[in-house]
PDB file of C-alpha atoms in Angstrom:
ATOM      1  CA  MET J   1     103.823 118.990  87.330  1.00 39.00           C
ATOM      2  CA  GLY J   2     104.700 118.777  83.652  1.00 36.00           C
ATOM      3  CA  ASP J   3     103.040 117.069  80.719  1.00 39.00           C
ATOM      4  CA  TYR J   4     102.607 113.325  80.836  1.00 41.00           C
ATOM      5  CA  THR J   5     101.056 110.456  78.931  1.00 46.00           C
ATOM      6  CA  VAL J   6      98.722 108.054  80.720  1.00 48.00           C
ATOM      7  CA  LYS J   7      99.627 104.418  80.175  1.00 53.00           C
ATOM      8  CA  LYS J   8      96.321 102.751  79.401  1.00 59.00           C
ATOM      9  CA  ASP J   9      97.706  99.206  79.368  1.00 78.00           C
ATOM     10  CA  ILE J  10      97.652  98.117  83.016  1.00 86.00           C
ATOM     11  CA  SER J  11     100.279  95.446  82.418  1.00 83.00           C
ATOM     12  CA  GLU J  12     102.774  98.200  81.521  1.00 87.00           C
ATOM     13  CA  MET J  13     102.103 100.176  84.685  1.00 94.00           C
ATOM     14  CA  SER J  14     104.166 100.120  87.828  1.00 97.00           C
ATOM     15  CA  LEU J  15     102.524 100.055  91.252  1.00 98.00           C
ATOM     16  CA  ALA J  16     103.797 101.189  94.619  1.00 98.00           C
ATOM     17  CA  PHE J  17     102.369 100.345  98.016  1.00 98.00           C
ATOM     18  CA  VAL J  18     103.431 103.000 100.497  1.00 98.00           C
ATOM     19  CA  GLY J  19     102.914 100.873 103.549  1.00 97.00           C
ATOM     20  CA  ALA J  20     103.435  97.112 103.313  1.00 96.00           C
ATOM     21  CA  GLY J  21     100.985  95.722 105.865  1.00 94.00           C
ATOM     22  CA  LYS J  22      98.432  92.923 105.547  1.00 93.00           C
ATOM     23  CA  MET J  23      96.138  94.811 103.174  1.00 94.00           C
ATOM     24  CA  ALA J  24      98.971  95.789 100.840  1.00 96.00           C
ATOM     25  CA  GLN J  25     100.277  92.230 100.839  1.00 96.00           C
ATOM     26  CA  ALA J  26      96.808  90.834 100.115  1.00 95.00           C
ATOM     27  CA  MET J  27      96.303  93.190  97.172  1.00 97.00           C
ATOM     28  CA  ALA J  28      99.775  92.547  95.744  1.00 97.00           C
ATOM     29  CA  LYS J  29      99.316  88.778  95.949  1.00 97.00           C
ATOM     30  CA  GLY J  30      95.871  89.088  94.377  1.00 96.00           C
ATOM     31  CA  PHE J  31      97.144  91.177  91.459  1.00 97.00           C
ATOM     32  CA  LEU J  32      99.892  88.644  90.801  1.00 97.00           C
ATOM     33  CA  ALA J  33      97.488  85.702  91.025  1.00 96.00           C
ATOM     34  CA  ALA J  34      95.202  87.451  88.549  1.00 96.00           C
ATOM     35  CA  GLY J  35      98.112  88.152  86.216  1.00 95.00           C
ATOM     36  CA  VAL J  36      97.185  91.809  85.754  1.00 95.00           C
ATOM     37  CA  VAL J  37     100.515  93.198  86.980  1.00 95.00           C
ATOM     38  CA  LYS J  38     104.029  91.775  86.771  1.00 95.00           C
ATOM     39  CA  ALA J  39     105.813  91.120  90.049  1.00 96.00           C
ATOM     40  CA  ASP J  40     108.799  93.298  89.143  1.00 95.00           C
ATOM     41  CA  HIS J  41     106.364  96.170  88.500  1.00 97.00           C
ATOM     42  CA  ILE J  42     105.298  96.220  92.148  1.00 98.00           C
ATOM     43  CA  THR J  43     107.257  98.041  94.855  1.00 98.00           C
ATOM     44  CA  ALA J  44     106.347  98.175  98.528  1.00 98.00           C
ATOM     45  CA  THR J  45     107.748 100.409 101.229  1.00 98.00           C
ATOM     46  CA  ALA J  46     107.884 100.142 105.002  1.00 97.00           C
ATOM     47  CA  PRO J  47     110.105 101.556 107.755  1.00 95.00           C
ATOM     48  CA  SER J  48     110.906  98.056 109.049  1.00 95.00           C
ATOM     49  CA  CYS J  49     111.951  94.829 107.302  1.00 95.00           C
ATOM     50  CA  ARG J  50     109.126  92.748 108.777  1.00 94.00           C
ATOM     51  CA  SER J  51     107.184  92.363 105.520  1.00 95.00           C
ATOM     52  CA  GLN J  52     110.230  92.307 103.231  1.00 96.00           C
ATOM     53  CA  PRO J  53     110.623  88.494 103.030  1.00 96.00           C
ATOM     54  CA  THR J  54     106.941  87.976 102.190  1.00 95.00           C
ATOM     55  CA  LEU J  55     106.998  90.518  99.378  1.00 96.00           C
ATOM     56  CA  GLU J  56     110.346  89.535  97.942  1.00 96.00           C
ATOM     57  CA  ASP J  57     109.308  85.870  97.977  1.00 96.00           C
ATOM     58  CA  ILE J  58     106.558  86.691  95.476  1.00 97.00           C
ATOM     59  CA  GLY J  59     108.935  88.742  93.316  1.00 97.00           C
ATOM     60  CA  CYS J  60     108.045  92.273  94.406  1.00 98.00           C
ATOM     61  CA  GLN J  61     110.581  94.974  95.137  1.00 97.00           C
ATOM     62  CA  PHE J  62     110.983  96.349  98.647  1.00 97.00           C
ATOM     63  CA  THR J  63     112.465  99.604  99.878  1.00 97.00           C
ATOM     64  CA  HIS J  64     112.434 101.908 102.886  1.00 97.00           C
ATOM     65  CA  ASN J  65     112.445 104.959 100.603  1.00 98.00           C
ATOM     66  CA  ASN J  66     108.922 106.296 100.017  1.00 98.00           C
ATOM     67  CA  LYS J  67     109.992 109.038  97.632  1.00 98.00           C
ATOM     68  CA  GLU J  68     111.966 106.654  95.458  1.00 97.00           C
ATOM     69  CA  ALA J  69     109.006 104.260  95.225  1.00 98.00           C
ATOM     70  CA  VAL J  70     106.646 107.068  94.226  1.00 98.00           C
ATOM     71  CA  GLU J  71     109.009 108.503  91.629  1.00 97.00           C
ATOM     72  CA  ASN J  72     109.388 105.120  89.938  1.00 96.00           C
ATOM     73  CA  SER J  73     105.694 104.166  89.884  1.00 97.00           C
ATOM     74  CA  ASP J  74     102.504 105.133  88.068  1.00 97.00           C
ATOM     75  CA  ILE J  75      99.848 104.106  90.606  1.00 98.00           C
ATOM     76  CA  ILE J  76     100.521 104.748  94.286  1.00 98.00           C
ATOM     77  CA  PHE J  77      98.469 102.880  96.884  1.00 98.00           C
ATOM     78  CA  LEU J  78      98.648 104.785 100.165  1.00 98.00           C
ATOM     79  CA  SER J  79      98.279 101.815 102.494  1.00 97.00           C
ATOM     80  CA  VAL J  80      99.651 103.134 105.776  1.00 96.00           C
ATOM     81  CA  LYS J  81      97.562 103.553 108.920  1.00 93.00           C
ATOM     82  CA  PRO J  82      95.366 106.693 108.959  1.00 94.00           C
ATOM     83  CA  HIS J  83      97.318 108.404 111.739  1.00 94.00           C
ATOM     84  CA  ILE J  84     100.576 107.938 109.797  1.00 96.00           C
ATOM     85  CA  LEU J  85      99.202 109.181 106.482  1.00 97.00           C
ATOM     86  CA  PRO J  86      99.581 112.973 107.052  1.00 97.00           C
ATOM     87  CA  GLY J  87     103.328 112.640 107.595  1.00 97.00           C
ATOM     88  CA  VAL J  88     103.687 110.366 104.563  1.00 98.00           C
ATOM     89  CA  LEU J  89     101.788 112.818 102.353  1.00 98.00           C
ATOM     90  CA  GLN J  90     104.043 115.648 103.487  1.00 98.00           C
ATOM     91  CA  GLU J  91     107.100 113.524 102.677  1.00 98.00           C
ATOM     92  CA  ILE J  92     106.084 112.394  99.179  1.00 98.00           C
ATOM     93  CA  ALA J  93     104.212 115.510  97.981  1.00 98.00           C
ATOM     94  CA  PRO J  94     107.346 117.105  96.421  1.00 98.00           C
ATOM     95  CA  VAL J  95     107.775 114.158  94.032  1.00 98.00           C
ATOM     96  CA  VAL J  96     104.095 113.669  93.073  1.00 98.00           C
ATOM     97  CA  THR J  97     103.376 114.719  89.481  1.00 96.00           C
ATOM     98  CA  LYS J  98     100.551 114.499  86.970  1.00 93.00           C
ATOM     99  CA  ARG J  99     101.868 111.089  86.047  1.00 94.00           C
ATOM    100  CA  HIS J 100     100.786 109.641  89.391  1.00 97.00           C
ATOM    101  CA  LEU J 101      97.412 108.234  90.299  1.00 98.00           C
ATOM    102  CA  MET J 102      97.211 108.375  94.093  1.00 98.00           C
ATOM    103  CA  VAL J 103      94.918 105.777  95.680  1.00 98.00           C
ATOM    104  CA  SER J 104      94.282 105.900  99.431  1.00 98.00           C
ATOM    105  CA  VAL J 105      93.316 102.739 101.289  1.00 96.00           C
ATOM    106  CA  ALA J 106      93.296 104.529 104.668  1.00 94.00           C
ATOM    107  CA  ALA J 107      89.961 104.358 106.477  1.00 91.00           C
ATOM    108  CA  GLY J 108      88.377 107.648 107.461  1.00 91.00           C
ATOM    109  CA  VAL J 109      90.702 110.024 105.594  1.00 96.00           C
ATOM    110  CA  PRO J 110      88.582 112.161 103.215  1.00 96.00           C
ATOM    111  CA  LEU J 111      89.445 113.066  99.641  1.00 97.00           C
ATOM    112  CA  GLN J 112      89.495 116.773 100.473  1.00 97.00           C
ATOM    113  CA  PHE J 113      92.284 116.217 103.000  1.00 97.00           C
ATOM    114  CA  LEU J 114      94.276 114.117 100.528  1.00 98.00           C
ATOM    115  CA  GLU J 115      93.909 116.685  97.762  1.00 97.00           C
ATOM    116  CA  GLU J 116      94.923 119.539 100.056  1.00 97.00           C
ATOM    117  CA  LYS J 117      98.101 117.760 101.137  1.00 98.00           C
ATOM    118  CA  LEU J 118      99.183 116.840  97.591  1.00 98.00           C
ATOM    119  CA  PRO J 119     100.082 119.160  94.675  1.00 98.00           C
ATOM    120  CA  PRO J 120      97.201 121.032  93.001  1.00 97.00           C
ATOM    121  CA  LYS J 121      95.042 118.932  90.646  1.00 96.00           C
ATOM    122  CA  SER J 122      96.582 115.665  91.807  1.00 97.00           C
ATOM    123  CA  ARG J 123      94.598 112.638  90.673  1.00 97.00           C
ATOM    124  CA  VAL J 124      93.391 111.117  93.921  1.00 98.00           C
ATOM    125  CA  MET J 125      91.015 108.270  94.711  1.00 98.00           C
ATOM    126  CA  ARG J 126      89.835 106.436  97.794  1.00 97.00           C
ATOM    127  CA  VAL J 127      89.450 102.675  97.866  1.00 96.00           C
ATOM    128  CA  MET J 128      88.040 100.388 100.540  1.00 94.00           C
ATOM    129  CA  PRO J 129      89.091  96.787  99.827  1.00 94.00           C
ATOM    130  CA  ASN J 130      89.203  93.795 102.168  1.00 93.00           C
ATOM    131  CA  THR J 131      91.694  91.011 102.822  1.00 93.00           C
ATOM    132  CA  PRO J 132      89.960  88.282 100.738  1.00 94.00           C
ATOM    133  CA  CYS J 133      91.618  90.116  97.846  1.00 95.00           C
ATOM    134  CA  VAL J 134      94.443  87.653  98.495  1.00 95.00           C
ATOM    135  CA  VAL J 135      92.258  84.780  97.213  1.00 95.00           C
ATOM    136  CA  ARG J 136      90.626  86.990  94.560  1.00 95.00           C
ATOM    137  CA  GLN J 137      87.283  87.054  96.355  1.00 94.00           C
ATOM    138  CA  GLY J 138      87.488  90.561  97.764  1.00 95.00           C
ATOM    139  CA  ALA J 139      84.739  93.163  98.067  1.00 94.00           C
ATOM    140  CA  SER J 140      85.917  96.664  97.153  1.00 95.00           C
ATOM    141  CA  VAL J 141      84.468 100.103  96.604  1.00 95.00           C
ATOM    142  CA  TYR J 142      86.276 103.036  94.984  1.00 97.00           C
ATOM    143  CA  VAL J 143      85.545 106.783  95.016  1.00 97.00           C
ATOM    144  CA  PRO J 144      87.110 109.140  92.432  1.00 97.00           C
ATOM    145  CA  GLY J 145      88.459 112.514  93.492  1.00 97.00           C
ATOM    146  CA  SER J 146      87.691 115.840  91.826  1.00 96.00           C
ATOM    147  CA  HIS J 147      90.577 115.666  89.318  1.00 96.00           C
ATOM    148  CA  VAL J 148      90.343 111.988  88.405  1.00 96.00           C
ATOM    149  CA  GLU J 149      89.758 111.225  84.723  1.00 94.00           C
ATOM    150  CA  LYS J 150      87.444 108.580  83.302  1.00 94.00           C
ATOM    151  CA  GLU J 151      90.440 106.456  82.296  1.00 94.00           C
ATOM    152  CA  ASP J 152      91.714 106.529  85.884  1.00 95.00           C
ATOM    153  CA  SER J 153      88.459 105.101  87.207  1.00 96.00           C
ATOM    154  CA  GLU J 154      88.500 102.426  84.508  1.00 95.00           C
ATOM    155  CA  ILE J 155      92.034 101.417  85.478  1.00 96.00           C
ATOM    156  CA  ILE J 156      91.191 101.121  89.177  1.00 97.00           C
ATOM    157  CA  LYS J 157      87.970  99.267  88.388  1.00 96.00           C
ATOM    158  CA  SER J 158      89.927  96.778  86.259  1.00 96.00           C
ATOM    159  CA  LEU J 159      92.517  96.265  88.976  1.00 97.00           C
ATOM    160  CA  LEU J 160      89.968  95.808  91.761  1.00 97.00           C
ATOM    161  CA  SER J 161      87.718  93.600  89.622  1.00 96.00           C
ATOM    162  CA  SER J 162      90.639  91.200  89.265  1.00 97.00           C
ATOM    163  CA  LEU J 163      90.507  90.821  93.066  1.00 97.00           C
ATOM    164  CA  GLY J 164      86.773  90.075  93.312  1.00 96.00           C
ATOM    165  CA  TYR J 165      83.644  92.234  93.359  1.00 95.00           C
ATOM    166  CA  CYS J 166      84.015  96.010  93.071  1.00 95.00           C
ATOM    167  CA  SER J 167      81.734  98.979  92.643  1.00 95.00           C
ATOM    168  CA  GLU J 168      82.067 102.744  92.309  1.00 95.00           C
ATOM    169  CA  SER J 169      80.423 104.718  95.087  1.00 93.00           C
ATOM    170  CA  ASN J 170      80.346 108.183  96.599  1.00 92.00           C
ATOM    171  CA  GLU J 171      82.383 109.283  99.577  1.00 94.00           C
ATOM    172  CA  GLY J 172      79.363 109.601 101.830  1.00 92.00           C
ATOM    173  CA  MET J 173      78.951 105.819 101.718  1.00 91.00           C
ATOM    174  CA  ILE J 174      82.528 104.700 102.215  1.00 91.00           C
ATOM    175  CA  SER J 175      82.382 104.598 106.026  1.00 89.00           C
ATOM    176  CA  ALA J 176      79.421 102.230 105.788  1.00 90.00           C
ATOM    177  CA  VAL J 177      81.387 100.102 103.315  1.00 92.00           C
ATOM    178  CA  THR J 178      84.254 100.041 105.808  1.00 90.00           C
ATOM    179  CA  GLY J 179      81.962  98.710 108.517  1.00 88.00           C
ATOM    180  CA  LEU J 180      80.329  96.128 106.266  1.00 91.00           C
ATOM    181  CA  ALA J 181      82.966  94.837 103.850  1.00 89.00           C
ATOM    182  CA  GLY J 182      86.258  96.348 104.993  1.00 89.00           C
ATOM    183  CA  SER J 183      86.012  94.902 108.513  1.00 85.00           C
ATOM    184  CA  GLY J 184      83.451  92.227 107.617  1.00 84.00           C
ATOM    185  CA  PRO J 185      85.791  89.262 107.048  1.00 85.00           C
ATOM    186  CA  ALA J 186      86.783  89.405 110.720  1.00 84.00           C
ATOM    187  CA  TYR J 187      83.140  89.066 111.770  1.00 81.00           C
ATOM    188  CA  MET J 188      82.724  85.911 109.717  1.00 73.00           C
ATOM    189  CA  ILE J 189      85.931  84.222 110.859  1.00 71.00           C
ATOM    190  CA  GLN J 190      85.375  85.271 114.473  1.00 62.00           C
ATOM    191  CA  LYS J 191      83.232  82.243 115.289  1.00 54.00           C
ATOM    192  CA  ARG J 192      84.696  79.003 116.616  1.00 48.00           C
ATOM    193  CA  GLY J 193      83.380  75.499 116.480  1.00 48.00           C
ATOM    194  CA  PHE J 194      81.783  73.639 119.365  1.00 44.00           C
ATOM    195  CA  CYS J 195      82.793  70.408 121.034  1.00 48.00           C
ATOM    196  CA  SER J 196      81.090  67.416 119.417  1.00 47.00           C
ATOM    197  CA  ASP J 197      82.201  64.953 122.089  1.00 51.00           C
ATOM    198  CA  THR J 198      78.905  65.479 123.918  1.00 50.00           C
ATOM    199  CA  TYR J 199      76.962  63.927 121.052  1.00 46.00           C
ATOM    200  CA  LYS J 200      77.350  60.232 120.304  1.00 48.00           C
ATOM    201  CA  ASP J 201      76.193  60.254 116.698  1.00 55.00           C
ATOM    202  CA  PRO J 202      78.300  62.494 114.395  1.00 52.00           C
ATOM    203  CA  VAL J 203      75.404  62.587 111.920  1.00 49.00           C
ATOM    204  CA  TYR J 204      73.463  64.886 114.220  1.00 41.00           C
ATOM    205  CA  VAL J 205      76.510  67.073 114.707  1.00 46.00           C
ATOM    206  CA  ALA J 206      76.845  67.316 110.921  1.00 47.00           C
ATOM    207  CA  ILE J 207      73.187  68.315 110.671  1.00 44.00           C
ATOM    208  CA  GLY J 208      73.614  71.038 113.278  1.00 43.00           C
ATOM    209  CA  LEU J 209      76.789  72.402 111.772  1.00 49.00           C
ATOM    210  CA  GLY J 210      76.648  71.719 108.036  1.00 52.00           C
ATOM    211  CA  GLY J 211      73.035  70.885 107.309  1.00 51.00           C
ATOM    212  CA  MET J 212      71.757  74.062 108.929  1.00 50.00           C
ATOM    213  CA  GLY J 213      74.854  76.113 108.133  1.00 64.00           C
ATOM    214  CA  GLN J 214      73.459  77.788 105.045  1.00 76.00           C
ATOM    215  CA  ALA J 215      70.609  79.200 107.124  1.00 80.00           C
ATOM    216  CA  TYR J 216      73.132  80.728 109.536  1.00 79.00           C
ATOM    217  CA  ALA J 217      75.005  82.214 106.563  1.00 85.00           C
ATOM    218  CA  PHE J 218      71.828  83.626 105.006  1.00 88.00           C
ATOM    219  CA  THR J 219      70.912  85.210 108.327  1.00 88.00           C
ATOM    220  CA  ALA J 220      74.409  86.691 108.653  1.00 88.00           C
ATOM    221  CA  ILE J 221      74.242  88.112 105.119  1.00 91.00           C
ATOM    222  CA  ASP J 222      70.832  89.626 105.813  1.00 94.00           C
ATOM    223  CA  ALA J 223      72.001  91.135 109.104  1.00 92.00           C
ATOM    224  CA  LEU J 224      75.151  92.603 107.549  1.00 93.00           C
ATOM    225  CA  ALA J 225      73.088  94.003 104.686  1.00 94.00           C
ATOM    226  CA  ASP J 226      70.670  95.576 107.176  1.00 96.00           C
ATOM    227  CA  GLY J 227      73.649  97.167 108.908  1.00 94.00           C
ATOM    228  CA  GLY J 228      74.795  98.624 105.597  1.00 94.00           C
ATOM    229  CA  VAL J 229      71.328  99.968 104.836  1.00 95.00           C
ATOM    230  CA  LYS J 230      71.087 101.468 108.326  1.00 94.00           C
ATOM    231  CA  MET J 231      74.314 103.353 107.655  1.00 94.00           C
ATOM    232  CA  GLY J 232      73.165 104.625 104.247  1.00 93.00           C
ATOM    233  CA  LEU J 233      74.070 102.006 101.634  1.00 94.00           C
ATOM    234  CA  PRO J 234      71.534 100.987  98.971  1.00 95.00           C
ATOM    235  CA  ARG J 235      69.983  97.589  99.706  1.00 96.00           C
ATOM    236  CA  GLU J 236      71.286  95.946  96.528  1.00 95.00           C
ATOM    237  CA  LEU J 237      74.874  97.069  97.150  1.00 95.00           C
ATOM    238  CA  SER J 238      74.646  96.034 100.824  1.00 95.00           C
ATOM    239  CA  ILE J 239      73.543  92.513  99.923  1.00 95.00           C
ATOM    240  CA  LYS J 240      76.284  92.134  97.314  1.00 94.00           C
ATOM    241  CA  LEU J 241      78.988  93.351  99.695  1.00 94.00           C
ATOM    242  CA  ALA J 242      77.704  91.175 102.535  1.00 94.00           C
ATOM    243  CA  ALA J 243      77.488  88.027 100.411  1.00 93.00           C
ATOM    244  CA  GLN J 244      80.888  88.632  98.842  1.00 94.00           C
ATOM    245  CA  THR J 245      82.416  89.242 102.261  1.00 93.00           C
ATOM    246  CA  LEU J 246      81.193  85.860 103.527  1.00 91.00           C
ATOM    247  CA  LEU J 247      82.382  84.168 100.356  1.00 91.00           C
ATOM    248  CA  GLY J 248      85.815  85.779 100.596  1.00 93.00           C
ATOM    249  CA  ALA J 249      86.260  85.045 104.297  1.00 91.00           C
ATOM    250  CA  SER J 250      85.281  81.415 103.770  1.00 89.00           C
ATOM    251  CA  LYS J 251      87.685  81.002 100.882  1.00 92.00           C
ATOM    252  CA  MET J 252      90.513  82.490 102.954  1.00 92.00           C
ATOM    253  CA  VAL J 253      89.929  79.892 105.685  1.00 90.00           C
ATOM    254  CA  LEU J 254      89.847  77.051 103.160  1.00 89.00           C
ATOM    255  CA  GLU J 255      92.791  78.137 101.012  1.00 91.00           C
ATOM    256  CA  THR J 256      95.281  79.763 103.369  1.00 90.00           C
ATOM    257  CA  GLY J 257      95.361  76.978 105.952  1.00 90.00           C
ATOM    258  CA  LYS J 258      95.471  79.565 108.733  1.00 91.00           C
ATOM    259  CA  HIS J 259      93.356  79.272 111.852  1.00 92.00           C
ATOM    260  CA  PRO J 260      90.282  81.530 111.663  1.00 90.00           C
ATOM    261  CA  MET J 261      91.390  83.481 114.720  1.00 91.00           C
ATOM    262  CA  GLN J 262      94.762  84.194 113.116  1.00 92.00           C
ATOM    263  CA  LEU J 263      92.980  85.541 110.054  1.00 91.00           C
ATOM    264  CA  LYS J 264      90.815  87.657 112.338  1.00 91.00           C
ATOM    265  CA  ASP J 265      93.875  89.026 114.123  1.00 91.00           C
ATOM    266  CA  ASP J 266      95.472  89.854 110.760  1.00 87.00           C
ATOM    267  CA  VAL J 267      92.562  92.202 110.030  1.00 86.00           C
ATOM    268  CA  CYS J 268      92.494  93.889 113.446  1.00 89.00           C
ATOM    269  CA  SER J 269      94.858  96.843 113.364  1.00 86.00           C
ATOM    270  CA  PRO J 270      95.575  98.368 116.797  1.00 89.00           C
ATOM    271  CA  GLY J 271      92.954 101.013 117.485  1.00 89.00           C
ATOM    272  CA  GLY J 272      91.325 100.422 114.073  1.00 88.00           C
ATOM    273  CA  THR J 273      87.731 100.037 112.937  1.00 87.00           C
ATOM    274  CA  THR J 274      87.717  96.241 112.955  1.00 88.00           C
ATOM    275  CA  ILE J 275      88.776  95.681 116.547  1.00 91.00           C
ATOM    276  CA  TYR J 276      86.051  98.094 117.668  1.00 91.00           C
ATOM    277  CA  ALA J 277      83.527  96.047 115.698  1.00 91.00           C
ATOM    278  CA  ILE J 278      84.840  92.789 117.147  1.00 91.00           C
ATOM    279  CA  HIS J 279      84.358  94.232 120.641  1.00 93.00           C
ATOM    280  CA  LYS J 280      80.704  94.863 119.777  1.00 91.00           C
ATOM    281  CA  LEU J 281      80.319  91.257 118.585  1.00 88.00           C
ATOM    282  CA  GLU J 282      81.921  89.894 121.736  1.00 90.00           C
ATOM    283  CA  SER J 283      79.726  92.115 123.917  1.00 91.00           C
ATOM    284  CA  GLY J 284      76.653  90.719 122.176  1.00 91.00           C
ATOM    285  CA  GLY J 285      77.737  87.111 122.612  1.00 90.00           C
ATOM    286  CA  PHE J 286      78.179  86.512 118.881  1.00 88.00           C
ATOM    287  CA  ARG J 287      80.252  83.337 119.129  1.00 86.00           C
ATOM    288  CA  ASN J 288      78.101  81.853 121.882  1.00 87.00           C
ATOM    289  CA  LEU J 289      74.975  82.449 119.798  1.00 86.00           C
ATOM    290  CA  LEU J 290      76.460  80.578 116.841  1.00 82.00           C
ATOM    291  CA  ILE J 291      77.605  77.724 119.049  1.00 82.00           C
ATOM    292  CA  ASP J 292      74.126  77.595 120.611  1.00 84.00           C
ATOM    293  CA  ALA J 293      72.547  77.552 117.140  1.00 80.00           C
ATOM    294  CA  VAL J 294      74.614  74.535 116.087  1.00 78.00           C
ATOM    295  CA  GLU J 295      73.893  72.787 119.372  1.00 79.00           C
ATOM    296  CA  GLY J 296      70.171  73.571 119.129  1.00 81.00           C
ATOM    297  CA  ALA J 297      69.894  72.109 115.638  1.00 78.00           C
ATOM    298  CA  CYS J 298      71.865  69.046 116.723  1.00 78.00           C
ATOM    299  CA  LEU J 299      69.625  68.423 119.752  1.00 80.00           C
ATOM    300  CA  ARG J 300      66.497  68.888 117.655  1.00 80.00           C
ATOM    301  CA  ALA J 301      67.767  66.367 115.086  1.00 76.00           C
ATOM    302  CA  GLU J 302      68.392  63.852 117.894  1.00 79.00           C
ATOM    303  CA  ALA J 303      64.888  64.448 119.305  1.00 84.00           C
ATOM    304  CA  ILE J 304      63.272  63.916 115.901  1.00 82.00           C
ATOM    305  CA  ALA J 305      65.231  60.699 115.453  1.00 79.00           C
ATOM    306  CA  LYS J 306      64.070  59.359 118.842  1.00 80.00           C
ATOM    307  CA  LYS J 307      60.434  60.000 117.969  1.00 81.00           C
ATOM    308  CA  ALA J 308      60.857  58.081 114.715  1.00 74.00           C
ATOM    309  CA  LYS J 309      61.984  54.926 116.569  1.00 65.00           C
TER     310      LYS J 309
END
């Protein structure tokens, strides 16, 4: 690991995503939309060609060679699934130098493990973003490792800030951030609408769904924030992450044109944190409660109207 010079101008830096799944794609698209990184400065790797068309369509480079991507990049986002990460670290460790800033997006993999698997004094960070990064309304938290310099943190903060809200935190809080913001978009796009055919006047349906909707959203934000506080996050950070998560999820529905359930499925990795959380929501009747809330407000509006006649 020889001498090197840190490039402080982000626009001159090259980025690699080792792992080209939904999160990597969302971040890459967000960076390009923000104009902070040039498309030909982004390389993504994956063992299959499934994500290649998506990435090449936006001008990014694609390869199956992890080592080559690392060698030719300054910032390396480790965006593979947690159970795959140990093998990837073993593969790329021989080509990691002081030049590289290694940023893990893998849930549950601690900094100590990352630092032990990479060369001594490697500059390593952990980041927990979420998929609304794609519409630049993400909610992200980053945690510097023991050998990270101040300039490294500033670079990552600048990159993540271009994708939405971001905050520095400590590693003890990152699991709570995962449960609140990392998986949170799936909670908010999990709900489905209800059938309005039962109600003759669409005005009352609009009252139940739209007129009262902000109250449902405020309650959801408060509940998510309480969950974050329960798991150790400061109240202020919990509220910001919860509110930003709802904002980002909503913007994804409005701007991507995808069905909410497709967006939910995009976030649910097999055996991952989000699908476990979704199971909890389903067990508690989350969607039925929201449908009942809309119906209840609608029926109450109809009852009030009848009394006024």
